[in-house]
PDB file of C-alpha atoms in Angstrom:
ATOM      1  CA  UNK A1124      93.655 198.060  -2.001  1.00  0.00           C
ATOM      2  CA  UNK A1125      93.451 200.442   0.287  1.00  0.00           C
ATOM      3  CA  UNK A1126      90.856 203.373   1.450  1.00  0.00           C
ATOM      4  CA  UNK A1127      92.461 206.339   0.010  1.00  0.00           C
ATOM      5  CA  UNK A1128      93.037 208.687   2.496  1.00  0.00           C
ATOM      6  CA  UNK A1129      93.216 212.102   0.153  1.00  0.00           C
ATOM      7  CA  UNK A1130      91.550 213.536  -2.641  1.00  0.00           C
ATOM      8  CA  UNK A1131      93.282 216.081  -5.198  1.00  0.00           C
ATOM      9  CA  UNK A1132      91.578 219.202  -5.748  1.00  0.00           C
ATOM     10  CA  UNK A1133      92.122 220.270  -9.800  1.00  0.00           C
ATOM     11  CA  UNK A1134      95.062 221.941  -9.288  1.00  0.00           C
ATOM     12  CA  UNK A1135      96.557 218.366  -8.463  1.00  0.00           C
ATOM     13  CA  UNK A1136      96.860 218.989  -4.846  1.00  0.00           C
ATOM     14  CA  UNK A1137      96.545 217.196  -2.247  1.00  0.00           C
ATOM     15  CA  UNK A1138      93.565 217.485   0.301  1.00  0.00           C
ATOM     16  CA  UNK A1139      93.021 215.258   3.465  1.00  0.00           C
ATOM     17  CA  UNK A1140      89.480 213.753   3.672  1.00  0.00           C
ATOM     18  CA  UNK A1141      89.561 213.689   6.998  1.00  0.00           C
ATOM     19  CA  UNK A1142      89.858 217.395   7.334  1.00  0.00           C
ATOM     20  CA  UNK A1143      85.942 217.447   4.929  1.00  0.00           C
ATOM     21  CA  UNK A1144      84.773 214.829   8.152  1.00  0.00           C
ATOM     22  CA  UNK A1145      85.801 217.642  10.452  1.00  0.00           C
ATOM     23  CA  UNK A1146      84.215 220.550   8.989  1.00  0.00           C
ATOM     24  CA  UNK A1147      81.193 218.531   8.270  1.00  0.00           C
ATOM     25  CA  UNK A1148      80.701 217.293  12.116  1.00  0.00           C
ATOM     26  CA  UNK A1149      81.538 221.667  12.768  1.00  0.00           C
ATOM     27  CA  UNK A1150      78.703 222.794  10.613  1.00  0.00           C
ATOM     28  CA  UNK A1151      76.524 219.563  12.569  1.00  0.00           C
ATOM     29  CA  UNK A1152      76.525 220.584  15.670  1.00  0.00           C
ATOM     30  CA  UNK A1153      76.761 224.586  14.847  1.00  0.00           C
ATOM     31  CA  UNK A1154      73.331 223.980  13.097  1.00  0.00           C
ATOM     32  CA  UNK A1155      71.624 221.650  16.400  1.00  0.00           C
ATOM     33  CA  UNK A1156      73.515 224.432  18.699  1.00  0.00           C
ATOM     34  CA  UNK A1157      71.510 226.890  17.386  1.00  0.00           C
ATOM     35  CA  UNK A1158      68.325 225.142  16.642  1.00  0.00           C
ATOM     36  CA  UNK A1159      68.073 224.125  20.480  1.00  0.00           C
ATOM     37  CA  UNK A1160      69.150 227.316  21.701  1.00  0.00           C
ATOM     38  CA  UNK A1161      67.473 230.169  19.083  1.00  0.00           C
ATOM     39  CA  UNK A1162      63.954 229.423  19.583  1.00  0.00           C
ATOM     40  CA  UNK A1163      64.051 229.488  23.512  1.00  0.00           C
ATOM     41  CA  UNK A1164      65.905 232.689  23.739  1.00  0.00           C
ATOM     42  CA  UNK A1165      63.358 234.374  21.748  1.00  0.00           C
ATOM     43  CA  UNK A1166      60.708 233.379  25.057  1.00  0.00           C
ATOM     44  CA  UNK A1167      62.338 234.874  27.305  1.00  0.00           C
ATOM     45  CA  UNK A1168      64.183 234.210  30.990  1.00  0.00           C
ATOM     46  CA  UNK A1169      62.090 231.863  32.254  1.00  0.00           C
ATOM     47  CA  UNK A1170      59.563 232.647  35.693  1.00  0.00           C
ATOM     48  CA  UNK A1171      59.461 230.589  37.848  1.00  0.00           C
ATOM     49  CA  UNK A1172      55.998 229.565  39.129  1.00  0.00           C
ATOM     50  CA  UNK A1173      54.932 229.934  42.481  1.00  0.00           C
ATOM     51  CA  UNK A1174      55.015 225.964  44.569  1.00  0.00           C
ATOM     52  CA  UNK A1175      50.955 225.113  44.816  1.00  0.00           C
ATOM     53  CA  UNK A1176      50.237 224.566  48.475  1.00  0.00           C
ATOM     54  CA  UNK A1177      49.724 220.435  49.148  1.00  0.00           C
ATOM     55  CA  UNK A1178      46.029 219.420  48.818  1.00  0.00           C
ATOM     56  CA  UNK A1179      44.906 216.732  51.194  1.00  0.00           C
ATOM     57  CA  UNK A1180      43.133 214.431  49.974  1.00  0.00           C
ATOM     58  CA  UNK A1181      39.038 214.938  50.367  1.00  0.00           C
ATOM     59  CA  UNK A1182      36.810 211.932  52.256  1.00  0.00           C
ATOM     60  CA  UNK A1183      34.677 210.335  49.360  1.00  0.00           C
ATOM     61  CA  UNK A1184      31.710 208.656  51.311  1.00  0.00           C
ATOM     62  CA  UNK A1185      30.685 204.939  50.844  1.00  0.00           C
ATOM     63  CA  UNK A1186      27.495 203.708  50.466  1.00  0.00           C
ATOM     64  CA  UNK A1187      26.191 199.548  50.810  1.00  0.00           C
ATOM     65  CA  UNK A1188      22.893 198.187  48.541  1.00  0.00           C
ATOM     66  CA  UNK A1189      21.917 195.673  49.055  1.00  0.00           C
ATOM     67  CA  UNK A1190      20.680 193.696  46.023  1.00  0.00           C
ATOM     68  CA  UNK A1191      18.557 190.718  44.701  1.00  0.00           C
ATOM     69  CA  UNK A1192      17.733 189.460  41.774  1.00  0.00           C
ATOM     70  CA  UNK A1193      14.841 187.524  41.601  1.00  0.00           C
ATOM     71  CA  UNK A1194      13.544 184.712  39.226  1.00  0.00           C
ATOM     72  CA  UNK A1195      10.040 183.797  39.078  1.00  0.00           C
ATOM     73  CA  UNK A1196       8.309 180.854  37.425  1.00  0.00           C
ATOM     74  CA  UNK A1197       7.408 177.266  36.846  1.00  0.00           C
ATOM     75  CA  UNK A1198       9.625 176.141  34.852  1.00  0.00           C
ATOM     76  CA  UNK A1199      12.905 177.494  35.420  1.00  0.00           C
ATOM     77  CA  UNK A1200      15.347 179.855  33.231  1.00  0.00           C
ATOM     78  CA  UNK A1201      18.023 179.518  30.783  1.00  0.00           C
ATOM     79  CA  UNK A1202      20.886 181.935  29.719  1.00  0.00           C
ATOM     80  CA  UNK A1203      20.485 184.395  32.841  1.00  0.00           C
ATOM     81  CA  UNK A1204      23.329 186.321  33.205  1.00  0.00           C
ATOM     82  CA  UNK A1205      22.967 189.858  35.425  1.00  0.00           C
ATOM     83  CA  UNK A1206      25.817 192.260  36.621  1.00  0.00           C
ATOM     84  CA  UNK A1207      27.575 191.700  40.408  1.00  0.00           C
ATOM     85  CA  UNK A1208      29.089 192.979  42.927  1.00  0.00           C
ATOM     86  CA  UNK A1209      31.404 195.820  41.226  1.00  0.00           C
ATOM     87  CA  UNK A1210      29.004 195.219  38.315  1.00  0.00           C
ATOM     88  CA  UNK A1211      31.382 191.902  36.841  1.00  0.00           C
ATOM     89  CA  UNK A1212      28.884 190.298  35.321  1.00  0.00           C
ATOM     90  CA  UNK A1213      28.622 186.673  36.223  1.00  0.00           C
ATOM     91  CA  UNK A1214      26.561 183.328  33.734  1.00  0.00           C
ATOM     92  CA  UNK A1215      24.659 180.642  34.414  1.00  0.00           C
ATOM     93  CA  UNK A1216      23.209 178.019  31.697  1.00  0.00           C
ATOM     94  CA  UNK A1217      20.001 176.823  33.139  1.00  0.00           C
ATOM     95  CA  UNK A1218      18.646 177.482  36.719  1.00  0.00           C
ATOM     96  CA  UNK A1219      16.073 176.170  38.880  1.00  0.00           C
ATOM     97  CA  UNK A1220      12.905 178.642  39.711  1.00  0.00           C
ATOM     98  CA  UNK A1221      12.511 180.353  42.187  1.00  0.00           C
ATOM     99  CA  UNK A1222      15.978 181.795  41.992  1.00  0.00           C
ATOM    100  CA  UNK A1223      17.367 184.591  43.071  1.00  0.00           C
ATOM    101  CA  UNK A1224      21.418 186.054  44.047  1.00  0.00           C
ATOM    102  CA  UNK A1225      21.992 188.167  46.411  1.00  0.00           C
ATOM    103  CA  UNK A1226      25.094 190.321  47.398  1.00  0.00           C
ATOM    104  CA  UNK A1227      26.284 194.082  48.409  1.00  0.00           C
ATOM    105  CA  UNK A1228      27.293 196.834  46.195  1.00  0.00           C
ATOM    106  CA  UNK A1229      29.740 199.684  47.946  1.00  0.00           C
ATOM    107  CA  UNK A1230      30.657 202.428  45.781  1.00  0.00           C
ATOM    108  CA  UNK A1231      30.832 206.338  46.251  1.00  0.00           C
ATOM    109  CA  UNK A1232      27.618 208.116  47.867  1.00  0.00           C
ATOM    110  CA  UNK A1233      25.173 210.266  44.589  1.00  0.00           C
ATOM    111  CA  UNK A1234      27.250 207.733  42.375  1.00  0.00           C
ATOM    112  CA  UNK A1235      24.060 206.064  39.873  1.00  0.00           C
ATOM    113  CA  UNK A1236      24.369 202.643  39.899  1.00  0.00           C
ATOM    114  CA  UNK A1237      22.840 200.024  37.231  1.00  0.00           C
ATOM    115  CA  UNK A1238      21.590 196.785  37.977  1.00  0.00           C
ATOM    116  CA  UNK A1239      20.726 194.047  35.175  1.00  0.00           C
ATOM    117  CA  UNK A1240      19.333 190.645  35.128  1.00  0.00           C
ATOM    118  CA  UNK A1241      18.844 188.933  31.648  1.00  0.00           C
ATOM    119  CA  UNK A1242      17.082 185.530  31.147  1.00  0.00           C
ATOM    120  CA  UNK A1243      15.808 183.230  28.276  1.00  0.00           C
ATOM    121  CA  UNK A1244      11.684 182.047  29.621  1.00  0.00           C
ATOM    122  CA  UNK A1245      12.264 178.302  28.532  1.00  0.00           C
ATOM    123  CA  UNK A1246       8.031 178.123  28.816  1.00  0.00           C
ATOM    124  CA  UNK A1247       5.729 177.717  28.690  1.00  0.00           C
ATOM    125  CA  UNK A1248       3.956 179.534  31.054  1.00  0.00           C
ATOM    126  CA  UNK A1249       5.878 182.947  32.721  1.00  0.00           C
ATOM    127  CA  UNK A1250       8.859 184.371  33.600  1.00  0.00           C
ATOM    128  CA  UNK A1251       9.596 186.638  36.446  1.00  0.00           C
ATOM    129  CA  UNK A1252      12.047 188.689  37.089  1.00  0.00           C
ATOM    130  CA  UNK A1253      12.349 191.842  39.748  1.00  0.00           C
ATOM    131  CA  UNK A1254      15.227 193.655  41.214  1.00  0.00           C
ATOM    132  CA  UNK A1255      15.666 194.493  44.996  1.00  0.00           C
ATOM    133  CA  UNK A1256      17.677 197.661  46.169  1.00  0.00           C
ATOM    134  CA  UNK A1257      17.083 197.793  50.414  1.00  0.00           C
ATOM    135  CA  UNK A1258      14.078 196.013  50.591  1.00  0.00           C
ATOM    136  CA  UNK A1259      12.586 198.158  47.169  1.00  0.00           C
ATOM    137  CA  UNK A1260      11.295 196.821  44.187  1.00  0.00           C
ATOM    138  CA  UNK A1261      13.213 199.183  41.662  1.00  0.00           C
ATOM    139  CA  UNK A1262      12.515 196.938  38.363  1.00  0.00           C
ATOM    140  CA  UNK A1263      10.112 194.131  37.203  1.00  0.00           C
ATOM    141  CA  UNK A1264       8.858 192.535  34.454  1.00  0.00           C
ATOM    142  CA  UNK A1265       7.281 189.379  33.232  1.00  0.00           C
ATOM    143  CA  UNK A1266       7.373 187.036  29.601  1.00  0.00           C
ATOM    144  CA  UNK A1267       4.736 184.929  28.887  1.00  0.00           C
ATOM    145  CA  UNK A1268       6.564 183.434  25.369  1.00  0.00           C
ATOM    146  CA  UNK A1269       8.501 180.707  26.205  1.00  0.00           C
ATOM    147  CA  UNK A1270      11.993 181.074  24.152  1.00  0.00           C
ATOM    148  CA  UNK A1271      12.348 184.136  24.683  1.00  0.00           C
ATOM    149  CA  UNK A1272      15.412 186.143  26.107  1.00  0.00           C
ATOM    150  CA  UNK A1273      14.221 189.445  27.993  1.00  0.00           C
ATOM    151  CA  UNK A1274      14.954 191.667  30.719  1.00  0.00           C
ATOM    152  CA  UNK A1275      15.316 193.493  33.624  1.00  0.00           C
ATOM    153  CA  UNK A1276      17.204 196.889  34.297  1.00  0.00           C
ATOM    154  CA  UNK A1277      17.475 200.604  36.149  1.00  0.00           C
TER     155      UNK A1277
END
């Protein structure tokens, strides 16, 4: 069994299938070229934009802040979570009080910084959290209810 290489028209004449494929290929190519060229020719000639002058990078002034997180109480603290250098979260399952964490945070001048510490008061008694930035207390809170999670944030 072979593949037919010719087709017959109504009059019985042989017609090559190869020429049929060629005609379809030519029509497809013509359609593709027309679809590409016609929309672009309606826009007119391409205008070149003037080259922008190179811009020198602006130096960003940075500042550093000394940060201290503190927990004060008689019975320690549980589930301590705080945002440290680079805003990375740090966690401790349990700490003895008094407890503190110190670090320096460096960032662009004028950027609003976020500081946060959360802890659970194991009780009984009070647990106090404090955030000190550059020597000044910026947040302080006391929780007296045992088992209660609370936070200081600014």
